[in-house]
Coordinates of C-alpha atoms in Angstrom, one line a residue:
Chain A
M1 CA -39.4 60.8 168.8
A2 CA -37.3 58.0 167.4
A3 CA -35.7 57.4 170.8
R4 CA -39.1 57.2 172.5
S5 CA -40.3 54.8 169.9
R6 CA -37.2 52.6 170.5
N7 CA -37.8 52.7 174.2
L8 CA -41.4 51.7 173.7
E9 CA -40.3 48.8 171.4
T10 CA -37.9 47.6 174.1
A11 CA -40.5 47.8 176.8
V12 CA -43.0 45.8 174.6
E13 CA -40.3 43.3 173.9
S14 CA -39.5 42.9 177.6
I15 CA -43.2 42.4 178.4
E16 CA -43.5 39.8 175.7
H17 CA -40.5 38.1 177.0
E18 CA -41.7 38.0 180.5
L19 CA -45.1 36.7 179.3
A20 CA -43.3 34.0 177.4
R21 CA -41.3 33.0 180.5
A22 CA -44.4 33.1 182.7
T23 CA -46.1 30.8 180.2
D24 CA -43.2 28.4 180.2
E25 CA -43.2 28.5 184.0
L26 CA -46.9 27.7 184.1
A27 CA -46.5 24.8 181.6
F28 CA -43.6 23.5 183.7
V29 CA -45.5 23.6 187.0
R30 CA -48.5 21.9 185.4
S31 CA -46.5 19.2 183.7
R32 CA -44.5 18.6 186.8
D33 CA -47.7 17.9 188.6
D34 CA -48.8 15.6 185.8
D35 CA -45.4 13.9 185.9
R36 CA -45.7 13.3 189.6
R37 CA -49.0 11.6 189.1
S38 CA -47.9 9.5 186.2
D39 CA -44.2 8.8 186.6
P40 CA -42.9 8.5 190.2
E41 CA -39.4 7.9 188.8
N42 CA -39.3 11.6 187.8
D43 CA -39.7 12.8 191.3
P44 CA -38.4 15.2 192.5
P45 CA -37.6 17.3 189.4
T46 CA -35.7 19.8 191.6
A47 CA -33.2 20.9 189.1
R48 CA -34.9 24.1 188.1
R49 CA -36.1 25.0 191.6
P50 CA -34.1 26.3 194.5
P51 CA -35.3 25.5 198.0
G52 CA -38.1 27.8 199.1
D53 CA -41.6 28.7 198.3
P54 CA -42.4 27.4 194.8
S55 CA -44.6 30.4 194.1
R56 CA -41.6 32.6 194.4
A57 CA -39.6 30.5 191.9
G58 CA -37.9 32.7 189.3
V59 CA -38.6 35.8 191.2
D60 CA -36.4 36.0 194.3
L61 CA -33.2 35.3 192.7
D62 CA -30.4 37.6 191.8
R63 CA -31.4 41.1 192.6
T64 CA -28.9 42.5 190.2
V65 CA -30.8 41.1 187.3
A66 CA -32.8 43.7 185.5
R67 CA -36.4 43.6 186.5
S68 CA -37.6 42.9 183.0
D69 CA -35.3 39.9 182.9
R70 CA -36.0 38.3 186.2
G71 CA -38.5 36.0 184.7
R72 CA -35.7 34.4 182.7
F73 CA -34.6 32.5 185.6
S74 CA -37.8 30.5 185.5
A75 CA -37.3 29.6 182.0
A76 CA -37.1 26.0 182.7
P77 CA -37.8 23.9 179.7
S78 CA -41.3 22.6 179.6
A79 CA -41.1 19.4 181.5
G80 CA -40.9 16.1 179.9
T81 CA -42.2 17.0 176.5
S82 CA -39.4 15.3 174.7
T83 CA -37.4 13.6 177.3
S84 CA -39.6 10.8 178.4
E85 CA -37.5 8.4 176.4
G86 CA -33.9 8.2 177.6
G87 CA -31.3 8.3 174.9
R88 CA -28.0 6.5 175.0
F89 CA -27.0 9.0 177.6
D90 CA -29.2 7.2 180.2
R91 CA -26.3 5.0 180.8
F92 CA -24.2 7.9 182.1
T93 CA -24.9 7.5 185.8
V94 CA -23.0 8.5 188.9
A95 CA -22.6 4.9 189.9
R96 CA -20.9 4.0 186.7
Y97 CA -18.7 7.1 186.9
N98 CA -17.7 6.4 190.4
R99 CA -16.8 2.8 189.6
T100 CA -14.6 3.9 186.7
M101 CA -12.9 6.7 188.6
G102 CA -12.6 4.5 191.7
Q103 CA -10.7 1.9 189.7
V104 CA -8.4 4.5 188.1
H105 CA -7.7 5.9 191.6
A106 CA -7.2 2.5 193.2
R107 CA -4.6 1.3 190.7
R108 CA -2.7 4.6 190.3
R109 CA 0.3 3.5 192.4
T110 CA 0.5 0.1 190.7
V111 CA 0.3 1.7 187.3
A112 CA 3.0 4.2 188.2
R113 CA 5.3 1.5 189.5
L114 CA 4.7 -0.7 186.5
V115 CA 5.4 2.2 184.1
L116 CA 8.6 3.0 185.8
A117 CA 9.7 -0.6 185.9
A118 CA 8.8 -1.3 182.3
A119 CA 10.4 1.9 181.1
A120 CA 13.6 1.1 183.0
L121 CA 13.7 -2.5 181.6
I122 CA 13.2 -1.3 178.0
S123 CA 15.7 1.5 178.4
L124 CA 18.2 -0.9 180.0
G125 CA 17.7 -3.3 177.1
L126 CA 18.2 -0.6 174.5
V127 CA 21.3 0.9 176.1
T128 CA 22.8 -2.6 176.5
L129 CA 22.2 -3.3 172.8
A130 CA 23.7 0.1 171.9
V131 CA 26.8 -0.6 174.1
L132 CA 27.3 -4.1 172.8
A133 CA 26.9 -3.0 169.2
H134 CA 30.1 -1.1 169.4
E135 CA 29.0 1.1 166.5
P136 CA 31.5 3.4 165.0
E137 CA 31.3 7.2 165.4
P138 CA 28.9 8.5 162.8
P139 CA 29.2 11.9 161.1
V140 CA 28.0 14.7 163.3
W141 CA 25.0 15.5 161.2
L142 CA 23.8 11.9 161.5
A143 CA 24.5 11.6 165.2
V144 CA 22.3 14.6 166.0
L145 CA 19.2 13.0 164.4
P146 CA 18.3 10.8 167.3
V147 CA 18.3 13.9 169.5
I148 CA 15.0 14.7 168.0
W149 CA 13.7 11.7 170.0
M150 CA 14.5 13.7 173.1
V151 CA 12.3 16.7 172.3
P152 CA 9.1 15.3 173.8
V153 CA 10.8 13.8 176.9
P154 CA 10.2 16.8 179.2
F155 CA 6.5 16.8 178.1
F156 CA 6.1 13.1 178.8
V157 CA 7.8 13.5 182.2
L158 CA 5.6 16.4 183.2
A159 CA 2.5 14.5 181.9
F160 CA 3.4 11.5 184.0
R161 CA 4.1 13.5 187.1
G162 CA 1.0 15.7 186.6
T163 CA -1.3 12.7 186.0
H164 CA -0.3 11.0 189.2
R165 CA -0.3 14.3 191.1
V166 CA -3.9 15.1 190.2
L167 CA -5.0 11.5 190.8
R168 CA -3.5 11.7 194.3
A169 CA -4.7 15.1 195.2
V170 CA -8.2 15.1 193.8
Q171 CA -11.0 12.9 195.2
F172 CA -12.9 12.4 192.0
V173 CA -15.8 10.3 193.5
L174 CA -19.2 11.9 193.6
P175 CA -21.9 11.4 196.1
E176 CA -24.5 8.8 195.1
E177 CA -28.2 8.8 195.8
S178 CA -29.0 6.8 198.8
Chain B
M1 CA -29.7 32.2 199.9
R2 CA -30.2 32.2 196.2
A3 CA -29.4 29.2 194.1
P4 CA -26.9 29.8 191.3
T5 CA -28.1 29.5 187.7
V6 CA -26.2 27.3 185.2
I7 CA -26.5 28.1 181.5
F8 CA -25.9 25.0 179.5
Q9 CA -24.5 26.7 176.4
V10 CA -24.1 24.7 173.2
T11 CA -22.1 26.8 170.8
A12 CA -21.8 25.4 167.3
I13 CA -22.3 25.9 163.6
G14 CA -25.4 23.8 164.0
K15 CA -25.0 21.6 161.0
N16 CA -24.7 18.4 163.0
S17 CA -28.4 18.6 164.0
G18 CA -28.6 15.0 165.1
A19 CA -25.8 15.3 167.6
L20 CA -27.0 18.7 168.7
G21 CA -30.5 17.3 169.4
E22 CA -29.0 14.5 171.5
T23 CA -26.9 16.9 173.4
V24 CA -29.8 19.0 174.4
R25 CA -31.9 16.0 175.2
S26 CA -29.2 14.7 177.5
V27 CA -29.4 17.9 179.5
L28 CA -33.1 17.8 179.7
Y29 CA -33.2 14.2 180.5
W30 CA -30.7 14.3 183.4
V31 CA -31.8 17.6 185.0
R32 CA -35.1 16.0 185.5
R33 CA -33.7 12.8 186.9
T34 CA -31.0 14.1 189.2
P35 CA -32.4 15.2 192.6
R36 CA -30.8 17.7 194.8
L37 CA -29.0 19.7 192.2
A38 CA -27.9 23.0 193.7
F39 CA -28.6 25.1 190.6
R40 CA -31.3 26.3 188.4
Y41 CA -30.7 26.0 184.7
L42 CA -31.1 27.5 181.3
I43 CA -30.2 26.0 178.0
W44 CA -28.8 28.1 175.3
V45 CA -28.1 26.9 171.8
V46 CA -26.0 29.4 169.9
V47 CA -25.7 28.5 166.2
E48 CA -24.8 30.1 162.9
P49 CA -27.4 30.9 160.3
E50 CA -26.3 28.2 158.0
G51 CA -26.7 25.6 160.7
F52 CA -30.2 26.9 161.6
A53 CA -31.2 26.9 157.9
R54 CA -30.3 23.2 157.7
S55 CA -32.8 22.0 160.4
P56 CA -35.2 24.8 161.3
A57 CA -37.8 22.3 162.5
L58 CA -35.4 21.0 165.1
Y59 CA -34.7 24.4 166.4
E60 CA -38.4 25.2 166.6
E61 CA -38.7 22.0 168.6
F62 CA -35.9 23.1 170.9
R63 CA -37.9 26.3 171.5
S64 CA -41.0 24.4 172.3
W65 CA -38.9 22.7 175.1
G66 CA -37.9 26.1 176.5
V67 CA -34.5 26.1 175.0
E68 CA -33.2 29.5 174.0
V69 CA -32.1 29.3 170.4
M70 CA -29.8 32.1 169.4
V71 CA -28.8 32.5 165.8
V72 CA -25.8 34.7 165.5
P73 CA -26.7 37.3 162.9
G74 CA -24.6 37.2 159.8
A75 CA -24.0 40.9 160.1
Y76 CA -22.9 40.7 163.7
R77 CA -19.4 42.0 164.3
T78 CA -17.4 41.9 167.5
P79 CA -15.4 45.0 168.4
L80 CA -12.1 43.3 167.3
G81 CA -13.7 41.5 164.4
T82 CA -13.1 37.9 165.4
T83 CA -14.7 35.2 163.3
G84 CA -15.6 31.5 163.7
K85 CA -16.6 30.1 167.1
A86 CA -15.1 33.0 169.0
R87 CA -17.6 35.3 167.4
A88 CA -20.5 33.2 168.5
L89 CA -19.1 32.9 172.0
E90 CA -18.7 36.7 172.2
F91 CA -22.2 37.1 170.9
A92 CA -23.4 35.0 173.8
C93 CA -21.4 37.1 176.3
E94 CA -23.1 40.2 175.0
R95 CA -26.5 38.6 175.4
R96 CA -25.7 37.7 179.0
R97 CA -24.6 41.3 179.7
A98 CA -27.7 42.6 178.0
L99 CA -29.9 40.3 180.0
G100 CA -28.3 41.0 183.3
L101 CA -27.0 37.4 183.6
S102 CA -23.3 38.4 183.7
N103 CA -22.9 38.1 187.5
S104 CA -21.4 35.9 190.1
S105 CA -24.5 33.7 190.6
V106 CA -24.6 32.6 187.0
W107 CA -22.3 30.0 185.5
V108 CA -21.9 28.8 181.9
Y109 CA -21.3 25.2 181.1
H110 CA -19.8 25.0 177.6
Q111 CA -20.7 22.2 175.3
D112 CA -19.9 21.4 171.7
E113 CA -22.7 20.0 169.6
E114 CA -21.8 16.5 170.6
T115 CA -21.1 17.0 174.3
C116 CA -23.7 14.9 176.1
V117 CA -24.0 15.1 179.8
G118 CA -24.8 12.4 182.3
Q119 CA -26.0 12.4 185.9
D120 CA -22.4 12.5 187.0
T121 CA -21.7 15.6 184.9
L122 CA -24.6 17.5 186.5
I123 CA -23.7 16.5 190.1
G124 CA -20.1 17.5 189.3
I125 CA -21.3 20.9 188.1
S126 CA -23.6 21.2 191.2
E127 CA -20.7 20.5 193.5
F128 CA -18.5 22.9 191.7
V129 CA -20.8 25.9 191.7
E130 CA -21.9 25.2 195.3
A131 CA -18.4 25.1 196.6
G132 CA -17.5 28.3 194.6
R133 CA -13.8 27.9 195.3
H134 CA -12.8 28.2 191.6
L135 CA -14.0 30.4 188.8
I136 CA -13.4 28.0 186.0
G137 CA -13.5 24.3 185.9
T138 CA -13.0 21.5 183.5
G139 CA -12.9 17.7 183.7
V140 CA -12.4 14.5 181.8
I141 CA -14.1 13.8 178.5
L142 CA -15.0 10.3 177.3
Y143 CA -15.7 9.4 173.7
P144 CA -18.2 6.5 173.9
L145 CA -21.0 8.0 171.7
D146 CA -21.4 6.2 168.4
W147 CA -18.4 4.1 169.2
T148 CA -17.5 1.7 166.3
G149 CA -13.9 0.9 167.2
I150 CA -12.4 2.4 164.1
P151 CA -8.9 3.9 164.3
S152 CA -10.1 7.5 164.9
H153 CA -12.2 6.2 167.8
V154 CA -9.4 4.1 169.3
Q155 CA -7.1 7.2 169.1
E156 CA -9.5 9.2 171.2
L157 CA -9.0 6.8 174.2
T158 CA -5.6 8.4 174.7
R159 CA -7.2 11.9 174.9
S160 CA -9.3 10.8 177.9
Y161 CA -6.3 9.7 179.9
D162 CA -4.4 12.7 178.8
D163 CA -7.1 14.8 180.4
F164 CA -5.5 14.1 183.8
R165 CA -2.4 15.8 182.5
V166 CA -4.7 18.6 181.3
L167 CA -6.3 19.0 184.7
D168 CA -3.0 19.0 186.5
S169 CA -1.4 21.5 184.2
M170 CA -4.5 23.8 184.2
T171 CA -4.6 24.0 188.0
M172 CA -0.9 24.7 188.2
P173 CA 0.4 28.3 188.0
G174 CA 1.4 29.1 184.4
N175 CA -0.2 26.0 182.9
P176 CA 3.1 24.4 182.1
T177 CA 1.9 21.8 179.5
T178 CA -0.9 23.9 178.1
G179 CA -4.0 22.2 179.3
F180 CA -7.6 23.3 178.7
H181 CA -10.7 22.2 176.8
G182 CA -13.0 23.9 174.3
S183 CA -15.9 22.0 175.7
H184 CA -16.9 20.5 179.1
F185 CA -15.8 23.5 181.0
L186 CA -17.7 25.6 183.4
A187 CA -17.0 29.3 183.8
R188 CA -18.6 31.9 186.1
A189 CA -20.5 34.2 183.8
D190 CA -19.0 37.5 185.0
V191 CA -15.5 36.1 184.7
E192 CA -16.1 34.7 181.2
D193 CA -17.8 37.9 180.0
D194 CA -15.1 40.0 181.5
A195 CA -12.3 38.1 179.7
G196 CA -14.4 37.7 176.6
W197 CA -13.7 35.8 173.4
D198 CA -12.9 38.6 171.1
A199 CA -9.7 38.6 169.1
I200 CA -8.3 40.2 166.0
G201 CA -9.5 38.2 163.1
Y202 CA -9.8 34.4 163.0
A203 CA -8.8 32.7 166.2
P204 CA -8.8 29.0 165.7
A205 CA -7.5 28.4 169.3
E206 CA -10.2 30.5 171.0
D207 CA -10.2 28.2 174.1
L208 CA -6.5 28.5 174.6
M209 CA -6.7 32.3 174.2
F210 CA -9.6 32.5 176.6
E211 CA -7.7 30.4 179.2
A212 CA -4.7 32.7 178.9
R213 CA -6.8 35.8 179.2
V214 CA -8.5 34.5 182.3
R215 CA -5.2 33.5 183.9
A216 CA -3.7 36.9 183.1
R217 CA -6.6 38.8 184.6
F218 CA -7.7 36.6 187.5
G219 CA -4.7 34.4 188.2
S220 CA -4.8 30.7 188.9
V221 CA -8.6 30.3 189.4
F222 CA -9.0 26.9 187.7
G223 CA -10.4 23.9 189.4
V224 CA -11.2 20.3 188.6
L225 CA -14.8 19.6 187.5
K226 CA -15.9 16.1 188.5
G227 CA -18.0 14.0 186.3
F228 CA -17.4 13.0 182.7
A229 CA -18.7 14.6 179.6
Y230 CA -19.5 12.2 176.8
E231 CA -18.5 13.0 173.2
K232 CA -17.7 11.1 170.1
G233 CA -14.6 10.6 167.9
A234 CA -14.4 11.5 164.2
F235 CA -16.1 9.1 161.9
S236 CA -13.2 8.6 159.6
V237 CA -9.4 9.1 159.5
R238 CA -10.0 11.9 157.1
D239 CA -12.2 13.7 159.6
Q240 CA -9.6 13.0 162.3
L241 CA -7.0 14.6 160.1
Q242 CA -9.1 17.6 159.5
Q243 CA -9.9 18.0 163.2
R244 CA -6.2 17.7 164.2
R245 CA -5.3 20.2 161.4
R246 CA -7.6 22.7 163.0
W247 CA -5.9 22.2 166.4
V248 CA -2.5 22.6 164.9
H249 CA -3.5 25.8 163.2
G250 CA -4.8 27.0 166.5
V251 CA -1.4 26.3 168.1
L252 CA 0.5 28.0 165.3
H253 CA -1.8 31.0 165.4
A254 CA -1.3 31.3 169.2
V255 CA 2.4 31.2 168.8
H256 CA 2.8 33.5 165.9
R257 CA -0.1 35.9 165.8
A258 CA -2.0 35.9 169.1
S259 CA -1.4 39.2 170.8
G260 CA -2.9 38.2 174.2
L261 CA -0.3 35.6 175.1
S262 CA 2.7 36.4 177.3
L263 CA 6.1 35.3 176.0
R264 CA 6.3 32.6 178.6
R265 CA 2.9 31.2 177.5
R266 CA 4.0 31.3 173.9
L267 CA 7.0 29.3 174.7
T268 CA 5.1 26.6 176.5
V269 CA 2.6 26.5 173.7
A270 CA 5.4 26.4 171.2
Y271 CA 7.1 23.6 173.1
S272 CA 3.8 21.5 173.2
G273 CA 3.5 22.1 169.5
L274 CA 7.1 21.2 168.9
S275 CA 6.6 17.9 170.8
W276 CA 3.8 17.0 168.5
F277 CA 5.7 18.0 165.4
S278 CA 8.7 15.9 166.5
A279 CA 6.6 12.7 166.2
L280 CA 6.9 12.3 162.5
P281 CA 10.7 12.9 162.2
S282 CA 11.1 10.5 165.2
V283 CA 9.3 7.8 163.4
A284 CA 11.3 8.5 160.2
I285 CA 14.6 8.4 162.1
L286 CA 13.6 5.2 163.8
V287 CA 12.8 3.6 160.4
A288 CA 16.1 5.0 159.0
S289 CA 18.0 3.5 161.8
L290 CA 17.6 0.1 160.1
G291 CA 20.0 1.3 157.5
L292 CA 21.9 4.1 159.1
H293 CA 24.1 3.9 162.2
Y294 CA 23.7 6.5 164.7
G295 CA 26.5 5.3 166.9
P296 CA 27.1 6.0 170.5
I297 CA 24.4 8.6 170.7
L298 CA 21.9 5.7 171.1
E299 CA 23.5 5.0 174.4
L300 CA 22.1 8.3 175.6
T301 CA 18.7 8.3 173.8
G302 CA 18.1 4.7 174.9
V303 CA 17.8 5.9 178.5
F304 CA 14.6 7.9 177.7
T305 CA 13.1 5.9 174.9
G306 CA 11.7 3.3 177.2
F307 CA 9.8 5.9 179.2
I308 CA 8.3 7.4 176.1
W309 CA 7.2 4.1 174.6
V310 CA 5.6 3.0 177.8
S311 CA 3.9 6.3 178.3
M312 CA 2.3 6.0 174.9
V313 CA 1.1 2.5 175.4
L314 CA -0.2 3.4 178.9
A315 CA -2.4 6.2 177.4
Y316 CA -4.2 3.6 175.3
L317 CA -4.5 1.0 178.1
E318 CA -5.7 3.4 180.7
G319 CA -7.9 5.3 178.1
Y320 CA -9.5 2.0 177.3
R321 CA -10.0 1.2 180.9
L322 CA -11.7 4.6 181.4
H323 CA -14.1 3.7 178.6
A324 CA -14.5 0.0 179.5
E325 CA -17.9 0.5 181.2
Y326 CA -19.2 2.6 178.3
I327 CA -18.1 1.0 175.0
P328 CA -18.7 -2.5 173.6
R329 CA -15.6 -4.6 173.1
T330 CA -15.7 -4.7 169.3
A331 CA -12.3 -6.3 168.7
S332 CA -9.5 -8.4 170.2
L333 CA -6.7 -6.7 172.0
A334 CA -4.4 -7.3 169.1
H335 CA -6.9 -5.8 166.7
L336 CA -7.4 -2.8 169.0
A337 CA -3.6 -2.3 169.1
L338 CA -3.4 -2.3 165.3
L339 CA -6.3 0.2 165.1
G340 CA -4.5 2.3 167.7
V341 CA -1.3 2.3 165.6
I342 CA -3.3 3.5 162.6
G343 CA -5.0 6.2 164.6
A344 CA -1.6 7.3 166.1
L345 CA -0.1 7.5 162.7
I346 CA -2.8 10.0 161.6
D347 CA -1.9 12.1 164.7
V348 CA 1.7 11.8 163.8
V349 CA 1.1 13.1 160.3
A350 CA -1.5 15.7 161.2
P351 CA 0.8 18.6 162.3
W352 CA 2.8 18.4 159.1
Y353 CA -0.3 18.1 157.0
A354 CA -1.5 21.3 158.8
L355 CA 1.7 23.0 158.0
L356 CA 1.4 22.3 154.4
T357 CA -2.2 23.4 154.1
R358 CA -4.0 26.6 154.7
P359 CA -6.2 27.3 157.7
S360 CA -9.8 27.1 156.8
T361 CA -12.9 28.5 158.6
S362 CA -15.1 26.2 156.7
D363 CA -13.7 22.9 158.0
F364 CA -16.7 20.9 158.9
I365 CA -16.4 17.7 161.0
P366 CA -19.5 15.5 160.7
K367 CA -20.7 14.4 164.1
D368 CA -24.0 12.9 163.1
R369 CA -23.9 9.1 162.7
P370 CA -23.4 8.4 159.0
A371 CA -26.5 6.2 158.9
A372 CA -28.6 8.8 160.7
R373 CA -27.5 11.6 158.4
S374 CA -29.5 10.5 155.4
V375 CA -32.6 9.9 157.4
R376 CA -32.5 13.3 159.0
R377 CA -31.8 15.0 155.7
A378 CA -35.0 13.6 154.5
R379 CA -36.8 14.7 157.6
A380 CA -35.4 18.2 157.4
T381 CA -36.8 19.1 154.0
P382 CA -38.7 22.3 153.8
D383 CA -42.0 20.7 153.3
V384 CA -42.1 19.9 157.0
L385 CA -42.2 23.6 157.7
T386 CA -45.8 24.3 156.9
P387 CA -47.1 27.6 158.1
R388 CA -48.9 25.8 160.9
R389 CA -45.6 24.3 162.0
I390 CA -43.8 27.6 162.1
G391 CA -46.8 29.5 163.5
A392 CA -45.3 29.5 167.0
P393 CA -46.8 31.8 169.6
S394 CA -45.8 35.4 169.3
F395 CA -43.6 35.4 172.3
R396 CA -41.4 32.8 170.6
L397 CA -41.0 35.0 167.6
S398 CA -40.2 37.9 169.8
S399 CA -37.5 36.0 171.6
V400 CA -36.1 35.2 168.2
A401 CA -36.2 38.9 167.3
L402 CA -34.1 39.6 170.3
V403 CA -31.1 37.8 168.9
G404 CA -31.2 39.3 165.5
E405 CA -32.1 38.2 162.0
I406 CA -33.1 34.7 161.5
P407 CA -32.8 33.4 157.9
E408 CA -36.1 32.1 156.7
P409 CA -35.4 29.0 154.8
W410 CA -39.0 28.2 154.3
E411 CA -39.4 31.1 151.9

């Protein structure tokens, strides 16, 4: 009896859930139409719709999804209720991203050469100073201290190599709207 | 052919309601203004009861936008008993399984409460899921939100440039320099749910453990996610220190106590940690060199010192260039350099501070703008929650019931 009751509760829950999603879907479709009429900039709000018959939206997706949960795919947030005003995130456009990544990509070789040249110059200067200083042999315990400076060297070398490898191998630019 | 579904999942305590609201709005804003995305979407906000209790009106508003708000029940226990964020992430995995969303056509884009998306983020996600070549992807995070140019913000510039190292390491077999993110990553739902987030007890480095588990089970399935995510730095050096402390505790936990890591991974994680720990002694030894004489050893160390110094400066310069289009120039270059030095010193001290203090699950890093916090606190008082306000349609309440007990702060 208890099991049957639980099953019944689950079924009711599922139906309520589907009803909720259907309501959301309806609200979305209606508000999308409203948006189309009032705000052409919003067109086309395709993000929540795959290509195909709109009336089938949220139904003909993944067939492995439990029947009672299929409606979830149409759980698109009700359109535009709160997003008519762009926040600070409205500056985050593809064009701006592409400009930034394009510049990073374009100057990667120059940056790599400058890094190596500057590193070599600084190191040369430091080594020259150390040689010219003619410092006496320190006690062993003191001499090992600067070895601690060497600990992160492999990490920095790998980071430098990896950064330039990924910049060379990956085309970061995204397609822009025509 | 069916379109994949992307779940934008924000997993957080939920106390930074202002940042959380902006994060959700950024998704809603851009999905409606980005044509030709190759996915459908759902938005899940997974929060803890104490976060929900702080701003119930906001979460009700989320629901009215169609966002699925899940409050992880206080009584919820994972099979292995993990706590913290991993517990909430595991809860979301279970929900996906229960809802039949744990399959190869569903993807989960993970966001922290301050991870805003842009048009570029969405197109990057769209490209990634459409190509389907990789099962997990992550990309570069910028930190332009609420930028004020304080030391903790300047320090974050270096993290963005370091993300290229992260991307390279993550896509290499074995992840040699331990690269991954806890936010701005996309995972195929079945893969994530299979690997899971559960661990024995508190797992402060849940992202690291997750990456290791996925790698062990599925191999090198990681790819680069194009498009930035947009986050914000800590609002004070104290918060920066707390944040770094949590990371260090995560590294230490992974090395000492995490059972899911292979010896090789432990060694690479330990080495990354050691590199960080070596920063403070290095500075101390440098300062001491003014009085002490290290002798001929300097002829050896001098060979590498130049490269390390230049690499560190490069991270600030290139990090700044990455942000140049997104942040106002608030200070001269010299001033920025000074702020960078202060921010760097905090990072230098952080691992040792972490070593001397106990891990805490209650560390809370404020992400709401300080000015905005007091305003919102006034807005979120219980008198806003009149019965009319909370009298949402029954289906809303039923969807709440699905995810467990919701505290009722209005009572």
